[in-house]
Coordinates of C-alpha atoms in Angstrom, one line a residue:
X1 CA 0.0 0.0 0.0
X2 CA 1.4 3.4 -0.9
X3 CA 2.2 5.6 2.1
X4 CA 2.7 9.4 2.3
X5 CA 6.4 8.8 3.1
X6 CA 6.9 6.9 -0.2
X7 CA 5.5 9.6 -2.4
X8 CA 7.7 12.0 -4.3
X9 CA 7.5 15.6 -3.1
X10 CA 4.5 17.5 -4.6
X11 CA 2.5 14.3 -5.4
X12 CA -0.5 12.8 -3.6
X13 CA -1.9 9.3 -3.4
X14 CA -5.2 8.5 -5.0
X15 CA -7.8 7.5 -2.5
X16 CA -8.5 3.7 -2.9
X17 CA -12.0 3.0 -4.2
X18 CA -13.9 -0.3 -3.8
X19 CA -14.1 -2.2 -7.0
X20 CA -17.0 -0.9 -9.1
X21 CA -17.7 2.0 -6.8
X22 CA -19.1 5.2 -8.3
X23 CA -20.7 8.3 -7.1
X24 CA -24.5 8.1 -7.1
X25 CA -26.7 11.1 -7.0
X26 CA -29.6 11.2 -4.6
X27 CA -33.1 12.5 -5.2
X28 CA -36.3 13.2 -3.3
X29 CA -39.5 11.5 -4.6
X30 CA -42.4 13.2 -2.9
X31 CA -45.7 11.2 -3.0
X32 CA -48.7 13.4 -2.2
X33 CA -52.3 12.3 -2.0
X34 CA -55.4 11.8 0.2
X35 CA -55.4 9.7 3.3
X36 CA -55.4 6.0 2.3
X37 CA -54.5 6.8 -1.3
X38 CA -51.7 4.2 -1.1
X39 CA -48.7 6.5 -0.8
X40 CA -46.9 4.6 2.0
X41 CA -47.6 1.2 0.5
X42 CA -46.3 2.4 -2.9
X43 CA -43.2 4.0 -1.4
X44 CA -42.3 0.8 0.5
X45 CA -42.8 -1.3 -2.6
X46 CA -40.6 1.0 -4.6
X47 CA -38.0 1.1 -1.8
X48 CA -37.7 -2.7 -2.1
X49 CA -37.0 -2.4 -5.8
X50 CA -34.4 0.3 -5.3
X51 CA -32.6 -1.6 -2.5
X52 CA -32.4 -4.6 -4.7
X53 CA -30.4 -2.4 -7.1
X54 CA -28.0 -1.5 -4.4
X55 CA -29.4 2.0 -3.8
X56 CA -29.4 3.8 -0.5
X57 CA -33.1 4.5 0.2
X58 CA -35.0 6.1 3.1
X59 CA -38.8 6.3 3.4
X60 CA -39.9 9.4 5.3
X61 CA -43.5 8.5 6.1
X62 CA -45.5 11.5 7.2
X63 CA -47.2 9.9 10.1
X64 CA -43.9 8.3 11.4
X65 CA -42.1 11.6 11.2
X66 CA -44.9 13.5 13.0
X67 CA -44.8 11.0 15.8
X68 CA -41.0 11.0 16.2
X69 CA -40.0 14.6 15.4
X70 CA -43.2 16.8 15.6
X71 CA -45.4 15.5 18.4
X72 CA -46.2 19.1 19.4
X73 CA -47.8 19.9 16.1
X74 CA -51.6 19.8 15.6
X75 CA -53.6 19.6 12.4
X76 CA -54.3 23.2 11.7
X77 CA -53.1 24.8 8.5
X78 CA -50.0 26.4 10.0
X79 CA -48.9 23.2 11.8
X80 CA -49.5 21.1 8.7
X81 CA -47.3 23.5 6.8
X82 CA -44.6 23.3 9.4
X83 CA -44.8 19.5 9.3
X84 CA -44.4 19.3 5.6
X85 CA -41.5 21.8 5.4
X86 CA -39.7 19.9 8.2
X87 CA -39.9 16.7 6.2
X88 CA -38.8 18.6 3.1
X89 CA -35.7 19.9 5.0
X90 CA -34.8 16.4 6.1
X91 CA -35.4 14.9 2.7
X92 CA -33.2 17.5 0.9
X93 CA -30.3 16.9 3.3
X94 CA -30.5 13.1 2.8
X95 CA -30.9 13.4 -1.0
X96 CA -27.9 15.8 -1.2
X97 CA -25.8 12.9 0.2
X98 CA -26.7 10.3 -2.3
X99 CA -29.9 8.9 -0.7
X100 CA -33.0 8.2 -2.7
X101 CA -35.7 9.7 -0.4
X102 CA -39.3 8.5 -0.8
X103 CA -41.6 10.8 1.1
X104 CA -45.2 9.6 1.3
X105 CA -46.8 12.7 2.9
X106 CA -50.3 14.0 2.4
X107 CA -49.0 17.6 2.1
X108 CA -52.5 19.0 1.4
X109 CA -51.5 22.6 0.6
X110 CA -49.9 23.8 -2.6
X111 CA -47.8 26.4 -0.8
X112 CA -46.2 23.8 1.4
X113 CA -45.3 21.6 -1.5
X114 CA -43.9 24.6 -3.4
X115 CA -41.7 25.4 -0.4
X116 CA -40.3 21.9 -0.4
X117 CA -39.6 22.0 -4.2
X118 CA -38.0 25.5 -3.8
X119 CA -35.6 24.2 -1.1
X120 CA -34.5 21.4 -3.4
X121 CA -34.2 23.7 -6.4
X122 CA -32.1 26.2 -4.4
X123 CA -29.7 23.5 -3.3
X124 CA -29.5 21.8 -6.7
X125 CA -31.0 18.6 -5.3
X126 CA -33.1 16.5 -7.7
X127 CA -36.8 16.3 -6.9
X128 CA -40.0 14.8 -8.3
X129 CA -43.5 15.3 -7.1
X130 CA -45.8 12.3 -7.6
X131 CA -49.5 12.7 -7.2
X132 CA -51.0 9.4 -6.0
X133 CA -54.4 10.2 -7.6
X134 CA -56.7 7.8 -5.8
X135 CA -60.3 9.0 -5.8
X136 CA -61.9 9.9 -2.4
X137 CA -64.5 7.1 -2.7
X138 CA -61.8 4.5 -2.9
X139 CA -59.7 6.0 -0.2
X140 CA -62.8 6.0 2.1
X141 CA -63.4 2.4 1.2
X142 CA -59.8 1.4 2.0
X143 CA -59.7 3.5 5.2
X144 CA -56.4 2.0 6.3
X145 CA -56.3 3.9 9.6
X146 CA -60.0 4.2 10.3
X147 CA -60.0 8.0 9.7
X148 CA -63.0 8.0 7.4
X149 CA -65.0 5.8 9.8
X150 CA -64.1 8.1 12.7
X151 CA -65.2 11.1 10.7
X152 CA -68.5 9.5 9.7
X153 CA -69.1 8.8 13.4
X154 CA -68.5 12.4 14.4
X155 CA -65.3 11.5 16.3
X156 CA -62.9 13.4 13.9
X157 CA -63.0 16.8 12.2
X158 CA -60.5 18.3 9.8
X159 CA -60.1 15.2 7.6
X160 CA -58.1 16.1 4.5
X161 CA -60.3 15.8 1.4
X162 CA -63.5 15.7 3.4
X163 CA -63.9 18.8 5.6
X164 CA -60.4 20.1 5.2
X165 CA -59.0 21.0 1.8
X166 CA -56.7 18.9 -0.4
X167 CA -55.3 21.1 -3.1
X168 CA -54.7 18.8 -6.0
X169 CA -51.2 19.4 -7.7
X170 CA -51.6 21.2 -11.0
X171 CA -48.3 20.2 -12.5
X172 CA -46.7 17.1 -10.8
X173 CA -43.9 15.2 -12.5
X174 CA -46.3 12.2 -12.6
X175 CA -49.9 11.6 -11.7
X176 CA -50.3 7.9 -11.0
X177 CA -53.6 6.0 -10.4
X178 CA -53.8 3.0 -8.1
X179 CA -57.3 1.8 -8.6
X180 CA -57.6 -1.4 -10.5
X181 CA -53.9 -2.1 -10.2
X182 CA -51.8 -4.2 -7.9
X183 CA -49.2 -2.6 -5.7
X184 CA -46.5 -4.4 -7.7
X185 CA -47.8 -3.0 -11.0
X186 CA -48.0 0.5 -9.7
X187 CA -44.5 0.4 -8.2
X188 CA -43.2 -1.0 -11.4
X189 CA -44.7 1.9 -13.4
X190 CA -43.3 4.5 -10.9
X191 CA -39.9 2.8 -11.0
X192 CA -39.9 2.9 -14.8
X193 CA -40.8 6.6 -14.9
X194 CA -38.1 7.5 -12.4
X195 CA -35.6 5.4 -14.3
X196 CA -36.5 7.1 -17.6
X197 CA -36.1 10.5 -15.9
X198 CA -32.7 9.4 -14.6
X199 CA -33.6 9.9 -11.0
X200 CA -32.9 6.4 -9.8

């Protein structure tokens, strides 16, 4: 192994690299949609595909991040904006260091999503917004966390898409439907899109 003492004056040793190693750029893939749209399920399926390719992947699930990092926040507009921008900050930092970040987050307000995009753009970090466009009727039927049932029973107010607004993205990089498709099929379609765009 070459040592500094063995080098001629004015020369430097190349840093050894593992065989086949190469720099890989990170990216944030932001999945927005109604509660029970299938965002987290899709993100985890995609994460499995990417890890099988040897990529470093992190899934920043909105509910998990809220519980771990933002338990003091409520569900008013200002607190929801704070929650989204906090996740956006974390996502950008990870993506800037070569991680593929999958962020399944409702992010109901356009201004919040724009702030996340702007942070990535300012830092030169790659970013794609994916609208998981599952209709409200299907989300309500799935009701993964029982939110729609609680709302119908009068136990919950401020449910996104029902009595609190969800501002549908006007110009996402991709609008993807989940109805009538398996999770594997939807994840494959998203993976193909991201690969075509050179993001993964």
